Amino acid sequence: MSFEVTSDNRILSVGIDIGTTTTSMIVSKLAVENTAMVYMAPNVELTQKEIVYRSPLYLTPLIGQEMLDGDRIREIIKGEYEAAGIRPEDVDSGAVIITGESALKENARIISDRLSELAGDFVVATAGPDLESILAGRGAGAEEFSKTYGCVVANLDIGGGTTNIAVFNCGDLVAQTCIDVGGRLIKYDDNRNITYVSKRFNDVGKERNIIVQPGMRVDDNKLKLAGDLLSDVILDAIHQDHYSFTKIATTNNSKKLMLTDPINFISFSGGVADCFYKGESDLYKYNDLGVAIGMALRERLKNEPYEVIEPKETIRATVVGAGIYTTEVSGSTISYSEGIFPLKSLPVFKVGERAEAALYEQDTHIAREELAWFIGQSQNERIGICIKGKQKASYQDLINLAKSIAEIDRMCFDRDVPLIILSEYDMAKALGQMLEREMPKDKCVLCLDKIRMGSGDYIDIGKPILNGIAVPIVIKTLIFN
């Protein structure tokens, strides 16, 4: 028996996407329920996801070609909060993400941090090409389609500066990548004079002796040639037999797709997807390459083995993903000290397999060496320590692990720094109780489970919900190229 969903069991989530071409925002409500029977341990899940407000699409404000207009972006988002009838303090979860070529701008990190402050205590600043691919794939509905029909689906989110690709097999994410290809790698004015050329366009263009410079004029033939080139680069990224273009175009900090099963279906999202699905043929409509890419893809897919499906979301797929799919819940068995929440932008240290095995023998030497290096690299003492844990940990396992962690805390952290332990397996409450015996009375301790992360990831942890049996979390990356 589970309880009814009330206002106290709902999370208000905001997604903000600052893309190469457009900026937008959505507001959604996420229902959280304890789905376990009354006599069982709690099992807390997100059970409903409803979008309650969608902003208009705004052209992303820029100062020149190299900087985002932070003041104008802030004005846009502030106005959308008012239009949606919400305040920053009302927000429980969500993400501010800067995508595509916007993440390359000089002040991208500063803008995301400023918007994170505006957006509430728990909306987070997030970037990173692979994460964007996942959010777009989920927001477009590719994950759900793959799960429903038991197939392999690749979603290609083609924006202004990048193409984010996520592949789902029977609902499971199996691969993701990002390439620097989008509709606004070339921009031109109403007189058809080129005003901007991304370096990446000429990087791939050299493979076909195509070089473009600002000041040149475009015509039908040149636009079709550019569209053919970029559509070939996009399709090359999902082919498994050659990577000539992919080696050049793959975004920094991303990697090419590695798949064991062939792709059955593909869907497109992002701004270029609208051109693709609507059959747009006016090459000059947006003063960029979006229409040309869409036309070339429609022609080339006639000779590809993939069946094309239309997604639930196209141009808003990423912002929907940011507002709905960034939030998870750590529940069932957690242990925490009062007054520690919320925690924002917490770097995570993943204990290596060898080091974790030693902890169960009360040998902390390897883990302490790894942790000392990580603290030095992150220049931050407040971090989360992530362990895999054991699916069936014995009482002695928990005692030894707690003693080891307590020793690490004494030797590596100041007394006023919270001890934050994240476990993949369901053991946080028992481990937290063991740690309370080993730690000073005034030490803040937080143990969460069912969380899978790696070193270099970040986590935001919100205030407890459902009478304290669960906390909302957002796992994120903060990568600006």
PDB file of C-alpha atoms in Angstrom, residues 184-457:
ATOM      1  CA  ARG A 184      24.877  27.707 -36.908  1.00  0.00           C
ATOM      2  CA  LEU A 185      28.437  26.729 -37.714  1.00  0.00           C
ATOM      3  CA  ILE A 186      27.963  29.264 -40.491  1.00  0.00           C
ATOM      4  CA  LYS A 187      25.817  32.406 -40.200  1.00  0.00           C
ATOM      5  CA  TYR A 188      25.092  34.994 -42.870  1.00  0.00           C
ATOM      6  CA  ASP A 189      23.097  38.230 -43.171  1.00  0.00           C
ATOM      7  CA  ASP A 190      20.063  39.105 -45.281  1.00  0.00           C
ATOM      8  CA  ASN A 191      22.398  40.060 -48.133  1.00  0.00           C
ATOM      9  CA  ARG A 192      23.759  36.484 -47.990  1.00  0.00           C
ATOM     10  CA  ASN A 193      27.199  37.640 -46.829  1.00  0.00           C
ATOM     11  CA  ILE A 194      28.797  35.245 -44.325  1.00  0.00           C
ATOM     12  CA  THR A 195      29.237  36.897 -40.910  1.00  0.00           C
ATOM     13  CA  TYR A 196      30.505  33.944 -38.864  1.00  0.00           C
ATOM     14  CA  VAL A 197      32.256  30.615 -39.483  1.00  0.00           C
ATOM     15  CA  SER A 198      32.995  28.156 -36.693  1.00  0.00           C
ATOM     16  CA  LYS A 199      36.519  26.758 -36.747  1.00  0.00           C
ATOM     17  CA  ARG A 200      35.027  23.269 -36.575  1.00  0.00           C
ATOM     18  CA  PHE A 201      33.306  23.692 -39.958  1.00  0.00           C
ATOM     19  CA  ASN A 202      36.634  24.231 -41.690  1.00  0.00           C
ATOM     20  CA  ASP A 203      38.196  21.408 -39.680  1.00  0.00           C
ATOM     21  CA  VAL A 204      35.816  18.902 -41.289  1.00  0.00           C
ATOM     22  CA  GLY A 205      35.559  20.862 -44.542  1.00  0.00           C
ATOM     23  CA  LYS A 206      39.248  20.288 -45.255  1.00  0.00           C
ATOM     24  CA  GLU A 207      38.418  16.609 -45.820  1.00  0.00           C
ATOM     25  CA  ARG A 208      36.541  17.690 -48.961  1.00  0.00           C
ATOM     26  CA  ASN A 209      38.584  20.769 -49.821  1.00  0.00           C
ATOM     27  CA  ILE A 210      35.848  23.078 -48.528  1.00  0.00           C
ATOM     28  CA  ILE A 211      37.098  26.194 -46.731  1.00  0.00           C
ATOM     29  CA  VAL A 212      34.791  29.081 -45.819  1.00  0.00           C
ATOM     30  CA  GLN A 213      35.693  32.575 -44.594  1.00  0.00           C
ATOM     31  CA  PRO A 214      33.612  35.520 -43.331  1.00  0.00           C
ATOM     32  CA  GLY A 215      32.760  37.930 -46.133  1.00  0.00           C
ATOM     33  CA  MET A 216      32.106  35.217 -48.715  1.00  0.00           C
ATOM     34  CA  ARG A 217      28.629  35.017 -50.223  1.00  0.00           C
ATOM     35  CA  VAL A 218      26.358  31.996 -50.036  1.00  0.00           C
ATOM     36  CA  ASP A 219      24.114  30.609 -52.750  1.00  0.00           C
ATOM     37  CA  ASP A 220      21.936  27.519 -53.208  1.00  0.00           C
ATOM     38  CA  ASN A 221      24.823  25.357 -54.338  1.00  0.00           C
ATOM     39  CA  LYS A 222      27.147  26.346 -51.486  1.00  0.00           C
ATOM     40  CA  LEU A 223      24.464  25.826 -48.843  1.00  0.00           C
ATOM     41  CA  LYS A 224      23.572  22.389 -50.227  1.00  0.00           C
ATOM     42  CA  LEU A 225      27.263  21.482 -50.312  1.00  0.00           C
ATOM     43  CA  ALA A 226      27.631  22.520 -46.654  1.00  0.00           C
ATOM     44  CA  GLY A 227      24.451  20.641 -45.707  1.00  0.00           C
ATOM     45  CA  ASP A 228      25.691  17.481 -47.441  1.00  0.00           C
ATOM     46  CA  LEU A 229      29.013  17.728 -45.614  1.00  0.00           C
ATOM     47  CA  LEU A 230      27.520  18.167 -42.143  1.00  0.00           C
ATOM     48  CA  SER A 231      24.834  15.509 -42.618  1.00  0.00           C
ATOM     49  CA  ASP A 232      27.592  13.049 -43.564  1.00  0.00           C
ATOM     50  CA  VAL A 233      29.513  13.992 -40.404  1.00  0.00           C
ATOM     51  CA  ILE A 234      26.367  13.432 -38.294  1.00  0.00           C
ATOM     52  CA  LEU A 235      25.597  10.017 -39.802  1.00  0.00           C
ATOM     53  CA  ASP A 236      29.257   9.018 -39.587  1.00  0.00           C
ATOM     54  CA  ALA A 237      29.004   9.417 -35.813  1.00  0.00           C
ATOM     55  CA  ILE A 238      26.415   6.606 -35.556  1.00  0.00           C
ATOM     56  CA  HIS A 239      28.002   4.276 -38.120  1.00  0.00           C
ATOM     57  CA  GLN A 240      30.022   1.465 -36.615  1.00  0.00           C
ATOM     58  CA  ASP A 241      32.341   0.806 -39.550  1.00  0.00           C
ATOM     59  CA  HIS A 242      34.145   4.110 -40.086  1.00  0.00           C
ATOM     60  CA  TYR A 243      35.023   7.223 -38.129  1.00  0.00           C
ATOM     61  CA  SER A 244      36.855   9.492 -40.573  1.00  0.00           C
ATOM     62  CA  PHE A 245      34.775  12.567 -39.728  1.00  0.00           C
ATOM     63  CA  THR A 246      34.053  11.561 -36.145  1.00  0.00           C
ATOM     64  CA  LYS A 247      37.713  11.677 -35.187  1.00  0.00           C
ATOM     65  CA  ILE A 248      37.780  15.330 -36.202  1.00  0.00           C
ATOM     66  CA  ALA A 249      34.366  16.469 -34.989  1.00  0.00           C
ATOM     67  CA  THR A 250      34.006  14.773 -31.585  1.00  0.00           C
ATOM     68  CA  THR A 251      33.592  17.353 -28.839  1.00  0.00           C
ATOM     69  CA  ASN A 252      36.287  17.709 -26.194  1.00  0.00           C
ATOM     70  CA  ASN A 253      35.644  15.424 -23.173  1.00  0.00           C
ATOM     71  CA  SER A 254      33.349  13.203 -25.242  1.00  0.00           C
ATOM     72  CA  LYS A 255      34.117   9.958 -27.082  1.00  0.00           C
ATOM     73  CA  LYS A 256      32.806   8.063 -30.090  1.00  0.00           C
ATOM     74  CA  LEU A 257      29.953   5.575 -29.819  1.00  0.00           C
ATOM     75  CA  MET A 258      30.809   1.951 -29.016  1.00  0.00           C
ATOM     76  CA  LEU A 259      27.788  -0.319 -29.554  1.00  0.00           C
ATOM     77  CA  THR A 260      27.309  -4.082 -29.348  1.00  0.00           C
ATOM     78  CA  ASP A 261      23.830  -4.117 -30.944  1.00  0.00           C
ATOM     79  CA  PRO A 262      22.817  -2.351 -34.170  1.00  0.00           C
ATOM     80  CA  ILE A 263      20.609   0.736 -34.045  1.00  0.00           C
ATOM     81  CA  ASN A 264      17.022   0.017 -35.147  1.00  0.00           C
ATOM     82  CA  PHE A 265      15.420   3.455 -34.931  1.00  0.00           C
ATOM     83  CA  ILE A 266      16.650   7.032 -34.915  1.00  0.00           C
ATOM     84  CA  SER A 267      14.893  10.202 -33.863  1.00  0.00           C
ATOM     85  CA  PHE A 268      15.940  13.822 -34.214  1.00  0.00           C
ATOM     86  CA  SER A 269      15.493  16.661 -31.756  1.00  0.00           C
ATOM     87  CA  GLY A 270      16.875  20.191 -31.496  1.00  0.00           C
ATOM     88  CA  GLY A 271      16.298  23.102 -33.854  1.00  0.00           C
ATOM     89  CA  VAL A 272      17.347  21.225 -36.986  1.00  0.00           C
ATOM     90  CA  ALA A 273      14.793  18.507 -36.185  1.00  0.00           C
ATOM     91  CA  ASP A 274      11.970  20.955 -36.867  1.00  0.00           C
ATOM     92  CA  CYS A 275      13.446  21.602 -40.327  1.00  0.00           C
ATOM     93  CA  PHE A 276      13.783  17.846 -40.887  1.00  0.00           C
ATOM     94  CA  TYR A 277      10.293  16.743 -39.854  1.00  0.00           C
ATOM     95  CA  LYS A 278       8.428  19.717 -41.367  1.00  0.00           C
ATOM     96  CA  GLY A 279      10.102  19.230 -44.730  1.00  0.00           C
ATOM     97  CA  GLU A 280      11.434  22.800 -44.722  1.00  0.00           C
ATOM     98  CA  SER A 281      12.994  23.701 -48.083  1.00  0.00           C
ATOM     99  CA  ASP A 282      13.671  27.457 -47.854  1.00  0.00           C
ATOM    100  CA  LEU A 283      17.459  27.353 -47.504  1.00  0.00           C
ATOM    101  CA  TYR A 284      17.664  30.981 -46.391  1.00  0.00           C
ATOM    102  CA  LYS A 285      14.884  30.956 -43.784  1.00  0.00           C
ATOM    103  CA  TYR A 286      17.102  31.160 -40.688  1.00  0.00           C
ATOM    104  CA  ASN A 287      20.302  32.660 -42.139  1.00  0.00           C
ATOM    105  CA  ASP A 288      22.223  29.517 -41.197  1.00  0.00           C
ATOM    106  CA  LEU A 289      22.709  25.873 -42.252  1.00  0.00           C
ATOM    107  CA  GLY A 290      19.776  24.321 -40.378  1.00  0.00           C
ATOM    108  CA  VAL A 291      17.489  23.857 -43.372  1.00  0.00           C
ATOM    109  CA  ALA A 292      20.353  22.601 -45.561  1.00  0.00           C
ATOM    110  CA  ILE A 293      21.266  19.942 -42.993  1.00  0.00           C
ATOM    111  CA  GLY A 294      17.634  18.840 -42.634  1.00  0.00           C
ATOM    112  CA  MET A 295      17.231  18.520 -46.421  1.00  0.00           C
ATOM    113  CA  ALA A 296      20.465  16.535 -46.774  1.00  0.00           C
ATOM    114  CA  LEU A 297      19.509  14.159 -43.942  1.00  0.00           C
ATOM    115  CA  ARG A 298      16.107  13.435 -45.502  1.00  0.00           C
ATOM    116  CA  GLU A 299      17.837  12.465 -48.742  1.00  0.00           C
ATOM    117  CA  ARG A 300      20.641  10.396 -47.182  1.00  0.00           C
ATOM    118  CA  LEU A 301      18.381   8.424 -44.849  1.00  0.00           C
ATOM    119  CA  LYS A 302      16.710   6.834 -47.862  1.00  0.00           C
ATOM    120  CA  ASN A 303      19.841   4.681 -48.149  1.00  0.00           C
ATOM    121  CA  GLU A 304      20.361   4.019 -44.427  1.00  0.00           C
ATOM    122  CA  PRO A 305      19.105   0.958 -42.499  1.00  0.00           C
ATOM    123  CA  TYR A 306      17.465   2.992 -39.732  1.00  0.00           C
ATOM    124  CA  GLU A 307      13.740   3.620 -39.365  1.00  0.00           C
ATOM    125  CA  VAL A 308      13.045   7.242 -38.468  1.00  0.00           C
ATOM    126  CA  ILE A 309      10.562   8.010 -35.689  1.00  0.00           C
ATOM    127  CA  GLU A 310       9.247  11.413 -34.606  1.00  0.00           C
ATOM    128  CA  PRO A 311       9.991  12.364 -30.979  1.00  0.00           C
ATOM    129  CA  LYS A 312       7.669  13.805 -28.363  1.00  0.00           C
ATOM    130  CA  GLU A 313       9.825  16.930 -28.198  1.00  0.00           C
ATOM    131  CA  THR A 314      12.047  18.454 -30.860  1.00  0.00           C
ATOM    132  CA  ILE A 315      13.499  21.886 -30.193  1.00  0.00           C
ATOM    133  CA  ARG A 316      12.655  21.714 -26.456  1.00  0.00           C
ATOM    134  CA  ALA A 317      13.978  18.204 -25.828  1.00  0.00           C
ATOM    135  CA  THR A 318      17.036  19.341 -23.857  1.00  0.00           C
ATOM    136  CA  VAL A 319      15.207  21.792 -21.620  1.00  0.00           C
ATOM    137  CA  VAL A 320      12.523  19.162 -20.919  1.00  0.00           C
ATOM    138  CA  GLY A 321      15.296  16.747 -20.008  1.00  0.00           C
ATOM    139  CA  ALA A 322      16.884  19.348 -17.730  1.00  0.00           C
ATOM    140  CA  GLY A 323      13.628  20.058 -15.926  1.00  0.00           C
ATOM    141  CA  ILE A 324      12.344  16.505 -15.558  1.00  0.00           C
ATOM    142  CA  TYR A 325      15.151  13.973 -15.885  1.00  0.00           C
ATOM    143  CA  THR A 326      18.001  15.476 -13.839  1.00  0.00           C
ATOM    144  CA  THR A 327      16.286  14.771 -10.528  1.00  0.00           C
ATOM    145  CA  GLU A 328      16.585  11.446  -8.744  1.00  0.00           C
ATOM    146  CA  VAL A 329      15.610  10.394  -5.240  1.00  0.00           C
ATOM    147  CA  SER A 330      17.777   8.668  -2.647  1.00  0.00           C
ATOM    148  CA  GLY A 331      15.420   6.983  -0.233  1.00  0.00           C
ATOM    149  CA  SER A 332      14.633   3.645   1.390  1.00  0.00           C
ATOM    150  CA  THR A 333      17.550   3.715   3.859  1.00  0.00           C
ATOM    151  CA  ILE A 334      19.408   6.946   4.484  1.00  0.00           C
ATOM    152  CA  SER A 335      21.093   8.478   7.498  1.00  0.00           C
ATOM    153  CA  TYR A 336      21.827  12.162   8.044  1.00  0.00           C
ATOM    154  CA  SER A 337      22.470  14.909  10.567  1.00  0.00           C
ATOM    155  CA  GLU A 338      20.016  17.808  10.820  1.00  0.00           C
ATOM    156  CA  GLY A 339      21.015  21.190   9.425  1.00  0.00           C
ATOM    157  CA  ILE A 340      23.315  19.875   6.688  1.00  0.00           C
ATOM    158  CA  PHE A 341      20.997  20.627   3.736  1.00  0.00           C
ATOM    159  CA  PRO A 342      20.962  21.792   1.017  1.00  0.00           C
ATOM    160  CA  LEU A 343      24.379  20.871  -0.395  1.00  0.00           C
ATOM    161  CA  LYS A 344      25.360  22.316  -3.775  1.00  0.00           C
ATOM    162  CA  SER A 345      28.070  21.474  -6.322  1.00  0.00           C
ATOM    163  CA  LEU A 346      29.677  18.828  -4.144  1.00  0.00           C
ATOM    164  CA  PRO A 347      32.651  17.173  -5.926  1.00  0.00           C
ATOM    165  CA  VAL A 348      32.616  13.387  -5.659  1.00  0.00           C
ATOM    166  CA  PHE A 349      35.586  11.107  -5.005  1.00  0.00           C
ATOM    167  CA  LYS A 350      35.059   7.501  -6.123  1.00  0.00           C
ATOM    168  CA  VAL A 351      37.021   5.005  -4.042  1.00  0.00           C
ATOM    169  CA  GLY A 352      38.831   2.516  -6.300  1.00  0.00           C
ATOM    170  CA  GLU A 353      37.975  -1.199  -6.157  1.00  0.00           C
ATOM    171  CA  ARG A 354      41.311  -2.171  -4.576  1.00  0.00           C
ATOM    172  CA  ALA A 355      41.130   0.637  -2.037  1.00  0.00           C
ATOM    173  CA  GLU A 356      37.530  -0.230  -1.109  1.00  0.00           C
ATOM    174  CA  ALA A 357      38.334  -3.918  -0.646  1.00  0.00           C
ATOM    175  CA  ALA A 358      41.067  -2.898   1.818  1.00  0.00           C
ATOM    176  CA  LEU A 359      38.591  -0.819   3.844  1.00  0.00           C
ATOM    177  CA  TYR A 360      36.739  -3.989   4.825  1.00  0.00           C
ATOM    178  CA  GLU A 361      40.048  -5.192   6.308  1.00  0.00           C
ATOM    179  CA  GLN A 362      40.460  -1.850   8.175  1.00  0.00           C
ATOM    180  CA  ASP A 363      43.352  -0.919   5.893  1.00  0.00           C
ATOM    181  CA  THR A 364      42.945   2.731   4.878  1.00  0.00           C
ATOM    182  CA  HIS A 365      46.359   3.369   3.346  1.00  0.00           C
ATOM    183  CA  ILE A 366      45.378   3.168  -0.358  1.00  0.00           C
ATOM    184  CA  ALA A 367      42.131   5.100   0.049  1.00  0.00           C
ATOM    185  CA  ARG A 368      43.872   7.876   2.008  1.00  0.00           C
ATOM    186  CA  GLU A 369      46.506   8.301  -0.687  1.00  0.00           C
ATOM    187  CA  GLU A 370      43.877   8.491  -3.430  1.00  0.00           C
ATOM    188  CA  LEU A 371      41.721  10.867  -1.391  1.00  0.00           C
ATOM    189  CA  ALA A 372      44.629  13.203  -0.574  1.00  0.00           C
ATOM    190  CA  TRP A 373      45.385  13.497  -4.291  1.00  0.00           C
ATOM    191  CA  PHE A 374      41.721  14.200  -5.101  1.00  0.00           C
ATOM    192  CA  ILE A 375      41.404  16.893  -2.411  1.00  0.00           C
ATOM    193  CA  GLY A 376      44.532  18.545  -3.774  1.00  0.00           C
ATOM    194  CA  GLN A 377      43.154  18.493  -7.314  1.00  0.00           C
ATOM    195  CA  SER A 378      39.686  19.769  -6.403  1.00  0.00           C
ATOM    196  CA  GLN A 379      41.028  22.275  -3.865  1.00  0.00           C
ATOM    197  CA  ASN A 380      37.938  21.571  -1.797  1.00  0.00           C
ATOM    198  CA  GLU A 381      37.684  19.715   1.521  1.00  0.00           C
ATOM    199  CA  ARG A 382      33.911  19.413   1.353  1.00  0.00           C
ATOM    200  CA  ILE A 383      33.475  16.418  -0.940  1.00  0.00           C
ATOM    201  CA  GLY A 384      31.352  13.309  -1.239  1.00  0.00           C
ATOM    202  CA  ILE A 385      33.014   9.907  -0.918  1.00  0.00           C
ATOM    203  CA  CYS A 386      31.403   7.333  -3.211  1.00  0.00           C
ATOM    204  CA  ILE A 387      31.764   3.586  -2.586  1.00  0.00           C
ATOM    205  CA  LYS A 388      30.196   0.650  -4.333  1.00  0.00           C
ATOM    206  CA  GLY A 389      29.312  -1.095  -1.081  1.00  0.00           C
ATOM    207  CA  LYS A 390      28.144  -4.695  -0.797  1.00  0.00           C
ATOM    208  CA  GLN A 391      24.794  -6.069  -1.836  1.00  0.00           C
ATOM    209  CA  LYS A 392      24.766  -8.361   1.195  1.00  0.00           C
ATOM    210  CA  ALA A 393      27.096  -6.744   3.717  1.00  0.00           C
ATOM    211  CA  SER A 394      27.581  -8.659   6.959  1.00  0.00           C
ATOM    212  CA  TYR A 395      27.504  -7.050  10.384  1.00  0.00           C
ATOM    213  CA  GLN A 396      31.282  -7.350  10.591  1.00  0.00           C
ATOM    214  CA  ASP A 397      31.655  -5.807   7.125  1.00  0.00           C
ATOM    215  CA  LEU A 398      29.731  -2.752   8.325  1.00  0.00           C
ATOM    216  CA  ILE A 399      31.768  -2.471  11.521  1.00  0.00           C
ATOM    217  CA  ASN A 400      35.072  -2.651   9.642  1.00  0.00           C
ATOM    218  CA  LEU A 401      33.925  -0.231   6.951  1.00  0.00           C
ATOM    219  CA  ALA A 402      32.675   2.281   9.534  1.00  0.00           C
ATOM    220  CA  LYS A 403      35.948   2.119  11.476  1.00  0.00           C
ATOM    221  CA  SER A 404      37.946   2.634   8.268  1.00  0.00           C
ATOM    222  CA  ILE A 405      35.829   5.596   7.168  1.00  0.00           C
ATOM    223  CA  ALA A 406      36.083   7.147  10.629  1.00  0.00           C
ATOM    224  CA  GLU A 407      39.869   6.838  10.478  1.00  0.00           C
ATOM    225  CA  ILE A 408      39.939   8.454   7.039  1.00  0.00           C
ATOM    226  CA  ASP A 409      37.780  11.293   8.332  1.00  0.00           C
ATOM    227  CA  ARG A 410      40.090  11.927  11.303  1.00  0.00           C
ATOM    228  CA  MET A 411      43.203  11.936   9.142  1.00  0.00           C
ATOM    229  CA  CYS A 412      41.920  13.779   6.052  1.00  0.00           C
ATOM    230  CA  PHE A 413      39.189  16.207   7.127  1.00  0.00           C
ATOM    231  CA  ASP A 414      38.726  18.959   9.675  1.00  0.00           C
ATOM    232  CA  ARG A 415      36.202  18.294  12.417  1.00  0.00           C
ATOM    233  CA  ASP A 416      33.741  20.901  11.116  1.00  0.00           C
ATOM    234  CA  VAL A 417      33.680  19.421   7.578  1.00  0.00           C
ATOM    235  CA  PRO A 418      30.624  17.141   7.029  1.00  0.00           C
ATOM    236  CA  LEU A 419      31.315  13.481   6.282  1.00  0.00           C
ATOM    237  CA  ILE A 420      29.281  12.551   3.184  1.00  0.00           C
ATOM    238  CA  ILE A 421      29.185   8.911   2.062  1.00  0.00           C
ATOM    239  CA  LEU A 422      27.400   7.795  -1.141  1.00  0.00           C
ATOM    240  CA  SER A 423      26.831   4.087  -1.766  1.00  0.00           C
ATOM    241  CA  GLU A 424      25.612   2.241  -4.853  1.00  0.00           C
ATOM    242  CA  TYR A 425      24.088  -0.562  -2.789  1.00  0.00           C
ATOM    243  CA  ASP A 426      21.274  -0.249  -0.261  1.00  0.00           C
ATOM    244  CA  MET A 427      23.256   0.042   2.988  1.00  0.00           C
ATOM    245  CA  ALA A 428      23.299   3.714   3.949  1.00  0.00           C
ATOM    246  CA  LYS A 429      21.130   3.563   7.069  1.00  0.00           C
ATOM    247  CA  ALA A 430      23.016   0.672   8.660  1.00  0.00           C
ATOM    248  CA  LEU A 431      26.380   2.205   7.763  1.00  0.00           C
ATOM    249  CA  GLY A 432      25.258   5.586   9.100  1.00  0.00           C
ATOM    250  CA  GLN A 433      24.288   4.027  12.424  1.00  0.00           C
ATOM    251  CA  MET A 434      27.695   2.363  12.662  1.00  0.00           C
ATOM    252  CA  LEU A 435      29.439   5.648  11.851  1.00  0.00           C
ATOM    253  CA  GLU A 436      27.545   7.457  14.607  1.00  0.00           C
ATOM    254  CA  ARG A 437      29.272   5.144  17.099  1.00  0.00           C
ATOM    255  CA  GLU A 438      32.694   5.940  15.688  1.00  0.00           C
ATOM    256  CA  MET A 439      32.388   9.683  15.049  1.00  0.00           C
ATOM    257  CA  PRO A 440      32.413  12.648  17.479  1.00  0.00           C
ATOM    258  CA  LYS A 441      28.947  13.677  18.656  1.00  0.00           C
ATOM    259  CA  ASP A 442      29.107  17.062  16.921  1.00  0.00           C
ATOM    260  CA  LYS A 443      30.244  15.648  13.559  1.00  0.00           C
ATOM    261  CA  CYS A 444      27.741  16.058  10.698  1.00  0.00           C
ATOM    262  CA  VAL A 445      27.330  12.734   8.866  1.00  0.00           C
ATOM    263  CA  LEU A 446      25.288  12.001   5.738  1.00  0.00           C
ATOM    264  CA  CYS A 447      24.928   8.538   4.171  1.00  0.00           C
ATOM    265  CA  LEU A 448      22.927   8.051   0.962  1.00  0.00           C
ATOM    266  CA  ASP A 449      22.459   4.930  -1.109  1.00  0.00           C
ATOM    267  CA  LYS A 450      21.362   3.842  -4.585  1.00  0.00           C
ATOM    268  CA  ILE A 451      23.684   6.432  -6.112  1.00  0.00           C
ATOM    269  CA  ARG A 452      26.129   5.546  -8.891  1.00  0.00           C
ATOM    270  CA  MET A 453      28.759   8.165  -9.611  1.00  0.00           C
ATOM    271  CA  GLY A 454      32.388   8.516 -10.612  1.00  0.00           C
ATOM    272  CA  SER A 455      35.270  10.742  -9.574  1.00  0.00           C
ATOM    273  CA  GLY A 456      34.900  14.144 -11.159  1.00  0.00           C
ATOM    274  CA  ASP A 457      31.090  14.125 -11.012  1.00  0.00           C
TER     275      ASP A 457
END
